[in-house]
Short mmCIF file of C-alpha atoms and ligand atoms in Angstrom, two decimals:
data_model
loop_
_atom_site.label_atom_id
_atom_site.label_comp_id
_atom_site.label_asym_id
_atom_site.label_seq_id
_atom_site.Cartn_x
_atom_site.Cartn_y
_atom_site.Cartn_z
CA MET A 53 14.25 -7.52 14.63
CA ASN A 54 12.05 -10.58 14.27
CA THR A 55 9.94 -11.48 11.23
CA PHE A 56 6.80 -10.06 12.75
CA GLU A 57 8.46 -6.68 13.44
CA LYS A 58 9.98 -6.59 9.94
CA TYR A 59 6.52 -7.13 8.49
CA ARG A 60 5.29 -4.12 10.43
CA GLN A 61 8.32 -1.98 9.65
CA PHE A 62 9.02 -2.73 6.02
CA MET A 63 5.88 -4.23 4.46
CA ILE A 64 2.57 -2.57 3.75
CA THR A 65 0.40 -4.38 6.25
CA GLU A 66 -1.93 -1.51 7.13
CA PHE A 67 -4.77 -3.08 5.16
CA LEU A 68 -4.61 -6.19 7.33
CA GLY A 69 -5.95 -4.72 10.56
CA ALA A 70 -4.53 -7.21 13.04
CA ILE A 71 -1.79 -9.46 11.66
CA GLU A 72 -2.25 -13.12 12.59
CA PRO A 73 0.32 -13.70 15.36
CA ILE A 74 1.99 -16.74 13.82
CA VAL A 75 5.24 -16.71 11.89
CA VAL A 76 5.00 -19.78 9.69
CA ALA A 77 8.21 -21.70 9.21
CA GLY A 78 7.06 -24.85 7.47
CA GLY A 79 4.18 -26.89 6.12
CA ASP A 80 3.47 -30.58 5.64
CA GLY A 81 0.11 -32.00 4.50
CA ALA A 82 -2.54 -30.20 6.50
CA THR A 83 -0.07 -29.07 9.17
CA LEU A 84 1.68 -25.71 9.51
CA THR A 85 4.57 -25.23 11.93
CA ASP A 86 5.54 -21.89 13.43
CA GLU A 87 9.04 -20.62 14.21
CA ALA A 88 8.84 -21.93 17.76
CA GLY A 89 7.98 -25.43 16.49
CA ARG A 90 4.30 -25.32 17.44
CA LYS A 91 2.08 -27.26 15.06
CA TYR A 92 -1.32 -26.15 13.76
CA VAL A 93 -4.00 -28.00 11.82
CA ASP A 94 -4.44 -25.74 8.82
CA ALA A 95 -8.14 -25.62 7.93
CA PHE A 96 -7.73 -22.74 5.48
CA ALA A 97 -4.88 -23.97 3.19
CA GLY A 98 -3.48 -20.50 2.49
CA ILE A 99 -6.94 -19.27 1.33
CA ALA A 100 -8.04 -22.53 -0.26
CA VAL A 101 -4.87 -23.11 -2.27
CA CYS A 102 -2.78 -26.10 -1.14
CA ASN A 103 -5.37 -28.74 -2.04
CA ALA A 104 -2.78 -31.54 -2.32
CA GLY A 105 -1.23 -30.59 1.02
CA HIS A 106 1.63 -28.28 1.98
CA CYS A 107 4.95 -29.26 0.41
CA ASN A 108 3.42 -32.22 -1.37
CA PRO A 109 6.59 -34.25 -2.18
CA GLU A 110 5.47 -35.32 -5.67
CA ILE A 111 4.62 -31.77 -6.73
CA ALA A 112 7.75 -30.36 -5.11
CA ALA A 113 9.90 -32.91 -6.99
CA ALA A 114 8.33 -31.91 -10.33
CA ALA A 115 8.95 -28.22 -9.58
CA HIS A 116 12.55 -28.90 -8.46
CA ALA A 117 13.30 -30.85 -11.64
CA GLN A 118 11.92 -28.03 -13.78
CA LEU A 119 13.87 -25.40 -11.76
CA ASP A 120 17.09 -27.08 -12.86
CA LYS A 121 16.02 -27.21 -16.52
CA LEU A 122 14.36 -23.88 -17.29
CA VAL A 123 12.82 -21.27 -14.97
CA HIS A 124 11.56 -18.72 -17.46
CA CYS A 125 11.65 -17.96 -21.16
CA GLY A 126 8.41 -16.05 -21.68
CA THR A 127 5.55 -18.45 -22.41
CA TYR A 128 4.22 -16.17 -25.12
CA LEU A 129 7.66 -15.40 -26.55
CA TYR A 130 9.04 -18.93 -26.95
CA PRO A 131 6.95 -22.11 -26.57
CA HIS A 132 7.92 -24.56 -23.84
CA ALA A 133 6.70 -28.08 -23.14
CA PRO A 134 5.30 -27.66 -19.59
CA ALA A 135 2.75 -25.01 -20.75
CA ALA A 136 1.78 -27.05 -23.83
CA ASP A 137 1.38 -30.24 -21.78
CA LEU A 138 -0.65 -28.49 -19.08
CA ALA A 139 -2.98 -26.86 -21.61
CA GLU A 140 -3.56 -30.28 -23.17
CA SER A 141 -4.21 -31.79 -19.75
CA LEU A 142 -6.75 -29.03 -18.87
CA ALA A 143 -8.57 -29.63 -22.16
CA ARG A 144 -8.83 -33.33 -21.20
CA ILE A 145 -10.14 -32.83 -17.67
CA LEU A 146 -12.51 -29.94 -18.41
CA PRO A 147 -15.90 -30.94 -19.73
CA GLY A 148 -17.11 -30.26 -23.26
CA ARG A 149 -15.58 -27.75 -25.62
CA LEU A 150 -13.43 -25.88 -23.10
CA ASN A 151 -10.07 -26.58 -24.68
CA LYS A 152 -8.13 -23.35 -25.36
CA THR A 153 -6.17 -21.93 -22.42
CA PHE A 154 -4.54 -18.63 -21.60
CA PHE A 155 -2.14 -18.89 -18.67
CA ALA A 156 -1.68 -16.01 -16.22
CA SER A 157 -0.31 -15.71 -12.68
CA SER A 158 -3.25 -14.75 -10.43
CA GLY A 159 -6.98 -15.28 -10.25
CA ALA A 160 -7.57 -11.59 -10.93
CA GLU A 161 -5.43 -11.75 -14.08
CA ALA A 162 -7.33 -14.79 -15.38
CA ASN A 163 -10.63 -12.96 -14.79
CA GLU A 164 -9.28 -9.82 -16.48
CA THR A 165 -8.51 -12.00 -19.49
CA ALA A 166 -12.05 -13.39 -19.53
CA ILE A 167 -13.53 -9.89 -19.26
CA ARG A 168 -11.42 -8.57 -22.13
CA LEU A 169 -12.07 -11.58 -24.36
CA ALA A 170 -15.83 -11.53 -23.67
CA LYS A 171 -15.92 -7.95 -24.95
CA GLN A 172 -13.93 -8.77 -28.05
CA PHE A 173 -15.97 -11.87 -28.89
CA THR A 174 -19.43 -10.38 -28.37
CA GLY A 175 -18.67 -6.80 -29.39
CA ALA A 176 -20.69 -5.81 -26.29
CA THR A 177 -19.23 -3.86 -23.37
CA GLU A 178 -21.38 -4.32 -20.26
CA PHE A 179 -21.30 -7.03 -17.55
CA LEU A 180 -23.51 -8.65 -14.99
CA ALA A 181 -22.25 -9.95 -11.65
CA LEU A 182 -23.73 -11.14 -8.37
CA HIS A 183 -24.11 -9.53 -4.96
CA GLY A 184 -21.42 -10.90 -2.65
CA ALA A 185 -19.19 -11.98 -5.53
CA PHE A 186 -15.41 -11.70 -5.38
CA HIS A 187 -13.29 -11.85 -8.52
CA GLY A 188 -9.98 -10.20 -7.58
CA ARG A 189 -8.27 -6.97 -6.58
CA SER A 190 -7.63 -5.37 -9.97
CA LEU A 191 -9.86 -2.50 -11.06
CA ALA A 192 -12.04 -4.49 -13.47
CA THR A 193 -12.37 -7.51 -11.19
CA LEU A 194 -13.22 -5.34 -8.18
CA SER A 195 -15.76 -3.56 -10.38
CA LEU A 196 -17.42 -6.95 -10.87
CA SER A 197 -17.18 -7.86 -7.18
CA GLY A 198 -20.22 -7.36 -5.00
CA LEU A 199 -18.56 -6.77 -1.65
CA ALA A 200 -18.36 -3.19 -0.33
CA SER A 201 -15.88 -4.42 2.31
CA ARG A 202 -13.38 -5.18 -0.48
CA LYS A 203 -14.21 -2.13 -2.66
CA ARG A 204 -14.18 0.62 -0.02
CA GLY A 205 -11.99 3.56 -1.01
CA GLY A 206 -11.12 2.22 -4.47
CA GLY A 207 -13.83 3.85 -6.58
CA PRO A 208 -15.06 5.06 -8.92
CA TYR A 209 -15.27 1.65 -10.53
CA MET A 210 -15.72 0.54 -14.14
CA PRO A 211 -19.04 1.69 -15.62
CA GLY A 212 -21.40 -0.72 -17.35
CA VAL A 213 -21.76 -3.25 -14.51
CA ALA A 214 -25.15 -4.38 -13.17
CA PHE A 215 -25.62 -6.67 -10.17
CA ALA A 216 -28.15 -9.43 -9.57
CA PRO A 217 -29.03 -10.89 -6.16
CA ALA A 218 -26.96 -13.91 -5.18
CA PRO A 219 -28.65 -17.29 -4.58
CA TYR A 220 -28.11 -16.73 -0.84
CA CYS A 221 -31.12 -18.62 0.49
CA TYR A 222 -30.35 -18.01 4.19
CA ARG A 223 -30.73 -14.27 3.57
CA CYS A 224 -32.85 -14.27 0.42
CA ALA A 225 -32.89 -10.74 -1.03
CA LEU A 226 -36.41 -11.44 -2.28
CA ASP A 227 -37.55 -12.87 1.05
CA LEU A 228 -38.61 -16.18 -0.51
CA LYS A 229 -38.10 -19.83 0.49
CA PRO A 230 -35.97 -22.13 -1.68
CA GLU A 231 -38.68 -24.82 -1.75
CA THR A 232 -41.22 -22.49 -3.37
CA CYS A 233 -39.27 -19.58 -4.90
CA GLY A 234 -39.14 -20.95 -8.44
CA LEU A 235 -35.54 -19.67 -8.59
CA ALA A 236 -36.84 -16.09 -8.70
CA CYS A 237 -33.33 -14.66 -8.23
CA ALA A 238 -32.23 -16.36 -11.46
CA GLU A 239 -35.37 -15.25 -13.28
CA MET A 240 -34.68 -11.64 -12.17
CA ILE A 241 -31.63 -11.56 -14.43
CA GLU A 242 -33.97 -11.09 -17.37
CA ASP A 243 -35.39 -7.93 -15.72
CA ILE A 244 -31.97 -6.65 -14.74
CA LEU A 245 -30.79 -6.97 -18.34
CA ARG A 246 -33.86 -5.09 -19.48
CA CYS A 247 -33.79 -2.32 -16.88
CA ALA A 248 -30.25 -1.97 -15.46
CA THR A 249 -28.14 -2.22 -18.63
CA SER A 250 -28.29 -0.45 -21.97
CA GLY A 251 -28.93 -3.79 -23.64
CA ASP A 252 -25.25 -4.17 -24.47
CA ALA A 253 -24.11 -6.85 -21.98
CA ALA A 254 -21.32 -9.24 -22.97
CA ALA A 255 -21.37 -11.72 -20.09
CA LEU A 256 -22.32 -12.64 -16.59
CA ILE A 257 -19.49 -13.62 -14.27
CA ALA A 258 -20.16 -15.78 -11.21
CA GLU A 259 -18.55 -18.22 -8.81
CA PRO A 260 -20.34 -21.59 -8.72
CA ILE A 261 -20.07 -21.33 -4.91
CA GLN A 262 -19.16 -17.91 -3.55
CA GLY A 263 -16.03 -18.09 -1.41
CA GLU A 264 -15.18 -14.65 0.00
CA GLY A 265 -18.92 -13.86 0.02
CA GLY A 266 -19.42 -16.50 2.73
CA ILE A 267 -19.59 -19.97 1.08
CA ILE A 268 -22.85 -19.39 -0.75
CA ALA A 269 -23.90 -22.56 -2.59
CA PRO A 270 -26.86 -22.09 -4.95
CA PRO A 271 -30.01 -24.17 -4.80
CA LYS A 272 -30.33 -26.97 -7.35
CA GLY A 273 -31.00 -25.74 -10.86
CA TYR A 274 -29.87 -22.14 -10.30
CA PHE A 275 -27.03 -22.16 -12.81
CA SER A 276 -28.91 -24.07 -15.48
CA ALA A 277 -31.73 -21.50 -15.20
CA VAL A 278 -29.16 -18.67 -15.46
CA LYS A 279 -27.45 -20.32 -18.44
CA GLN A 280 -30.74 -20.65 -20.30
CA ILE A 281 -31.48 -16.93 -19.85
CA LEU A 282 -27.98 -15.97 -20.96
CA ASP A 283 -28.15 -18.25 -24.02
CA ARG A 284 -31.51 -16.75 -25.01
CA ARG A 285 -30.04 -13.25 -24.78
CA GLY A 286 -26.68 -14.07 -26.42
CA LEU A 287 -24.61 -13.42 -23.28
CA LEU A 288 -21.63 -15.50 -22.22
CA LEU A 289 -21.30 -17.20 -18.83
CA ILE A 290 -17.88 -16.76 -17.21
CA LEU A 291 -17.58 -19.22 -14.35
CA ASP A 292 -14.95 -18.16 -11.82
CA GLU A 293 -13.68 -21.47 -10.41
CA VAL A 294 -10.56 -19.89 -8.94
CA GLN A 295 -11.59 -21.03 -5.46
CA THR A 296 -13.92 -23.95 -6.26
CA GLY A 297 -11.74 -25.75 -8.81
CA PHE A 298 -9.45 -28.75 -8.38
CA CYS A 299 -11.54 -30.97 -6.10
CA ARG A 300 -12.35 -28.33 -3.45
CA THR A 301 -16.13 -28.93 -3.62
CA GLY A 302 -16.15 -32.71 -4.07
CA ALA A 303 -15.84 -32.64 -7.89
CA MET A 304 -12.83 -31.74 -10.04
CA PHE A 305 -14.77 -28.56 -10.95
CA ALA A 306 -17.89 -27.26 -9.21
CA MET A 307 -19.68 -26.78 -12.53
CA GLU A 308 -20.07 -30.57 -12.60
CA HIS A 309 -22.59 -30.30 -9.75
CA GLU A 310 -24.61 -27.91 -11.87
CA GLY A 311 -24.51 -29.96 -15.06
CA ILE A 312 -23.67 -26.89 -17.13
CA GLU A 313 -20.87 -25.92 -19.47
CA PRO A 314 -19.86 -22.27 -19.16
CA ASP A 315 -18.45 -20.33 -22.10
CA MET A 316 -15.33 -19.47 -20.16
CA ILE A 317 -13.86 -20.80 -16.93
CA THR A 318 -11.18 -19.21 -14.79
CA LEU A 319 -8.86 -21.23 -12.57
CA GLY A 320 -6.22 -20.37 -10.00
CA LYS A 321 -5.41 -21.20 -6.36
CA GLY A 322 -5.29 -25.05 -6.32
CA ILE A 323 -4.10 -25.35 -9.92
CA ALA A 324 -0.41 -25.61 -8.95
CA ASN A 325 -0.90 -26.31 -5.22
CA GLY A 326 0.64 -23.01 -4.11
CA LEU A 327 2.85 -21.90 -7.00
CA PRO A 328 1.51 -18.75 -8.67
CA LEU A 329 -0.42 -19.83 -11.74
CA SER A 330 -3.88 -19.19 -13.16
CA ALA A 331 -5.75 -19.96 -16.35
CA MET A 332 -8.70 -18.88 -18.46
CA VAL A 333 -10.10 -21.67 -20.61
CA THR A 334 -12.67 -21.22 -23.35
CA ARG A 335 -14.00 -22.57 -26.64
CA ARG A 336 -12.03 -22.38 -29.86
CA GLU A 337 -14.31 -19.86 -31.58
CA ILE A 338 -14.29 -17.51 -28.57
CA ALA A 339 -10.49 -17.69 -28.25
CA ALA A 340 -10.29 -16.68 -31.93
CA ALA A 341 -11.60 -13.20 -31.01
CA PHE A 342 -8.09 -12.31 -29.78
CA LYS A 343 -6.02 -10.87 -32.64
CA ALA A 344 -2.24 -10.39 -32.86
CA GLY A 345 -0.99 -8.10 -30.10
CA ASP A 346 -4.20 -8.14 -28.07
CA HIS A 347 -2.98 -9.94 -24.95
CA LEU A 348 0.03 -11.32 -23.09
CA SER A 349 1.50 -12.06 -19.65
CA THR A 350 5.23 -12.03 -18.84
CA PHE A 351 5.09 -14.61 -16.05
CA GLY A 352 1.86 -16.37 -17.09
CA GLY A 353 2.39 -20.10 -17.66
CA ASN A 354 5.80 -20.08 -16.01
CA PRO A 355 7.51 -23.47 -16.67
CA VAL A 356 8.08 -24.29 -12.99
CA CYS A 357 4.45 -23.48 -12.14
CA CYS A 358 3.18 -25.51 -15.10
CA ALA A 359 5.35 -28.51 -14.15
CA ALA A 360 3.95 -28.28 -10.61
CA ALA A 361 0.38 -28.02 -11.96
CA LEU A 362 0.84 -31.13 -14.12
CA ALA A 363 2.06 -33.06 -11.09
CA ALA A 364 -0.79 -31.63 -8.99
CA ILE A 365 -3.45 -32.74 -11.49
CA GLY A 366 -1.87 -36.21 -11.59
CA PHE A 367 -2.01 -36.32 -7.79
CA TYR A 368 -5.64 -35.06 -7.62
CA GLN A 369 -6.75 -37.77 -10.05
CA ARG A 370 -4.74 -40.69 -8.70
CA GLU A 371 -5.59 -39.96 -5.08
CA ARG A 372 -9.30 -39.43 -5.92
CA LEU A 373 -9.20 -36.13 -4.07
CA ALA A 374 -12.60 -35.04 -5.39
CA GLU A 375 -14.23 -38.07 -3.80
CA ARG A 376 -12.23 -37.69 -0.59
CA SER A 377 -13.14 -34.00 -0.40
CA ARG A 378 -16.82 -34.93 -0.76
CA GLU A 379 -16.69 -37.67 1.87
CA LYS A 380 -14.68 -35.66 4.39
CA GLY A 381 -16.81 -32.56 3.81
CA GLU A 382 -20.01 -34.51 4.34
CA TRP A 383 -18.66 -35.97 7.57
CA LEU A 384 -17.50 -32.61 8.93
CA ALA A 385 -20.70 -30.74 8.01
CA ALA A 386 -22.84 -33.48 9.60
CA GLU A 387 -20.67 -33.57 12.72
CA LEU A 388 -20.83 -29.78 13.13
CA ARG A 389 -24.59 -29.72 12.50
CA ARG A 390 -25.13 -32.43 15.11
CA ARG A 391 -22.97 -30.81 17.77
CA LEU A 392 -24.00 -27.21 17.14
CA GLU A 393 -27.69 -27.77 16.48
CA ALA A 394 -28.78 -26.24 19.78
CA ASP A 395 -26.60 -23.12 19.49
CA ARG A 396 -28.82 -20.31 18.23
CA ARG A 397 -25.75 -18.33 17.19
CA VAL A 398 -25.04 -20.87 14.47
CA GLY A 399 -27.32 -19.56 11.74
CA GLU A 400 -26.38 -22.01 9.03
CA ILE A 401 -23.73 -24.61 8.19
CA ARG A 402 -23.42 -24.94 4.42
CA GLY A 403 -21.18 -25.70 1.46
CA ARG A 404 -20.00 -28.62 -0.59
CA GLY A 405 -17.03 -30.92 -0.12
CA LEU A 406 -14.29 -29.28 1.92
CA MET A 407 -15.65 -25.79 1.28
CA ILE A 408 -17.75 -25.26 4.39
CA GLY A 409 -19.13 -22.07 5.90
CA ILE A 410 -20.56 -21.54 9.39
CA GLU A 411 -22.63 -18.36 9.47
CA LEU A 412 -22.61 -16.87 12.96
CA VAL A 413 -25.45 -14.65 14.13
CA LYS A 414 -26.49 -12.94 17.38
CA ASP A 415 -29.66 -15.02 17.84
CA LEU A 416 -32.79 -16.08 16.00
CA SER A 417 -33.10 -12.54 14.57
CA LYS A 418 -30.19 -13.53 12.27
CA ALA A 419 -28.34 -10.30 13.10
CA PRO A 420 -24.77 -10.95 11.88
CA ALA A 421 -22.11 -11.59 14.54
CA PRO A 422 -18.71 -10.64 13.05
CA GLU A 423 -17.15 -10.11 16.53
CA LEU A 424 -18.09 -13.66 17.45
CA ALA A 425 -16.52 -14.94 14.22
CA GLY A 426 -13.28 -13.10 15.08
CA LYS A 427 -13.31 -14.51 18.60
CA VAL A 428 -13.96 -18.07 17.36
CA ARG A 429 -11.09 -17.81 14.90
CA ALA A 430 -8.74 -16.56 17.65
CA LEU A 431 -9.80 -19.31 20.08
CA CYS A 432 -9.37 -21.97 17.39
CA ARG A 433 -5.88 -20.64 16.66
CA GLU A 434 -4.99 -20.73 20.36
CA SER A 435 -6.09 -24.36 20.45
CA GLY A 436 -3.99 -25.16 17.35
CA VAL A 437 -6.50 -24.96 14.49
CA LEU A 438 -6.46 -22.29 11.75
CA VAL A 439 -9.74 -21.27 10.08
CA GLY A 440 -10.72 -18.41 7.77
CA ILE A 441 -13.43 -15.76 7.82
CA GLY A 442 -15.62 -14.40 5.01
CA GLY A 443 -19.13 -13.23 4.23
CA ILE A 444 -20.68 -9.89 3.34
CA PHE A 445 -20.90 -9.19 7.08
CA GLY A 446 -17.58 -10.85 7.98
CA ASN A 447 -19.50 -13.36 10.11
CA VAL A 448 -18.86 -16.65 8.30
CA ILE A 449 -16.18 -19.08 9.49
CA ARG A 450 -14.60 -20.70 6.44
CA ILE A 451 -13.25 -24.23 6.57
CA GLU A 452 -11.24 -25.00 3.43
CA PRO A 453 -8.34 -27.26 4.47
CA PRO A 454 -5.90 -29.15 2.26
CA LEU A 455 -7.98 -32.02 0.87
CA VAL A 456 -5.45 -34.55 2.16
CA ILE A 457 -6.37 -33.65 5.74
CA GLY A 458 -6.48 -36.75 7.98
CA ASP A 459 -9.61 -37.91 9.78
CA ASP A 460 -8.04 -37.21 13.16
CA GLN A 461 -7.14 -33.70 12.07
CA LEU A 462 -10.67 -33.15 10.79
CA ALA A 463 -11.99 -34.25 14.18
CA GLN A 464 -9.61 -31.75 15.78
CA VAL A 465 -11.12 -29.00 13.61
CA ALA A 466 -14.63 -29.97 14.75
CA ASP A 467 -13.55 -30.11 18.41
CA ALA A 468 -11.80 -26.73 18.23
CA LEU A 469 -14.81 -25.02 16.64
CA CYS A 470 -17.27 -26.50 19.13
CA ALA A 471 -15.02 -25.66 22.09
CA ALA A 472 -14.52 -22.08 20.83
CA LEU A 473 -18.26 -21.59 20.46
CA SER A 474 -18.99 -23.00 23.89
CA LYS A 475 -16.25 -20.83 25.46
CA THR A 476 -17.61 -17.62 23.98
CA GLY A 477 -21.03 -18.21 25.50
CA GLU A 478 -24.14 -16.21 24.68
CA GLY A 479 -23.96 -12.46 24.25
CA LEU A 480 -20.96 -12.34 21.93
N1 PMP B 129 -11.82 -15.28 -7.82
C1 PMP B 129 -12.16 -15.93 -6.70
C2 PMP B 129 -13.42 -16.74 -6.68
C3 PMP B 129 -11.36 -15.85 -5.57
O1 PMP B 129 -11.73 -16.49 -4.44
C4 PMP B 129 -10.17 -15.09 -5.63
C5 PMP B 129 -9.24 -14.98 -4.44
N2 PMP B 129 -9.77 -15.16 -3.20
C6 PMP B 129 -9.85 -14.44 -6.82
C7 PMP B 129 -10.68 -14.56 -7.90
C8 PMP B 129 -8.59 -13.62 -6.96
O2 PMP B 129 -7.48 -14.42 -7.00
P1 PMP B 129 -6.01 -13.81 -6.83
O3 PMP B 129 -5.90 -13.32 -5.41
O4 PMP B 129 -5.10 -14.96 -7.14
O5 PMP B 129 -5.92 -12.70 -7.82
#
């Protein structure tokens, strides 16, 4: 039985629909190799994770060295140096007063921590979230996610959650134009607090750029307007940087583009370049709301993962990956816009750094084209380029490669996407 058949036979894969027909045997930089030795340019990085490249030698060496010293002791049972050093390093690279870290293992677990702590600090119990948001697959994080496609069949969800429209200008829920809207979707939060909660909201959770929701980057000033409203009302801002953190968007953290300091930030994915680690970082006085016995994680802050994360952060800084992500992202977005300008099925090309979305539509009516997105992804794969899909309609191609991707590989991504779109022709 081959790997593919074993997946079908012995793993729960029913939720996948079609399984991608590649059995991955190895990775190097922005390249994945399958069992038959065929190479692919990986423009999705394992869902925006391996920012420093697959099997980055420096990070692998740090993890190997730690494997031989200590694999596990329980970060919250006995202190160990890799967790302490990484927490110190996060406090240094995060702006402002964000300097107390809780380590967990997944993005969902970091967000669960933020949700719990926000309740304990404020004494309030309700939450606000955005349409199209994705915060994880646990019950509380799904409750705060605004994607029916991810929530189907899992309800009823946590009560006390109200949703606000996302700053999704291409499909503005308020039917306004970004040049003249006065950030009405941010201003609406005031109304939502007044009318859709019982006045007992602890926090708003949001991604600085929505990932699963289809690479939705807000217009300038959105988050500072939101933060002002929240501050006025005594609510916390939890910024979910699980997908946007660690240079993905052309800055170490996407909040830097917004010029705001959230009350809590959650990190995951790129933090350890593929080893399972996540973190929730907050201010000292908020962290103090946890009392003895309130929280823990068996695997959170695992020494091997922390050693890898320390090496990853060193690599991100030394190699100026934020800057490279910005430059490469700008080149790719411009190249795609130039070459796809005339194709009416390309509704919008958007994003920041190497977090780029191509929203595919049927025509000028903007009717979503998820079948076309599926076809484009399959054609790209056949030509040796791997891309992702997201969006509330499943019609957004996501390009989120390792940030070390070479210029020639980036050109290959552009070529594959343009060729796939031209092959599909009108009508799909
Ligand atoms: N938050 C965001 C913004 C994400 O993109 C994801 C994963 N796609 C998560 C949380 C959940 O992370 P994990 O799968 O590690 O729990």
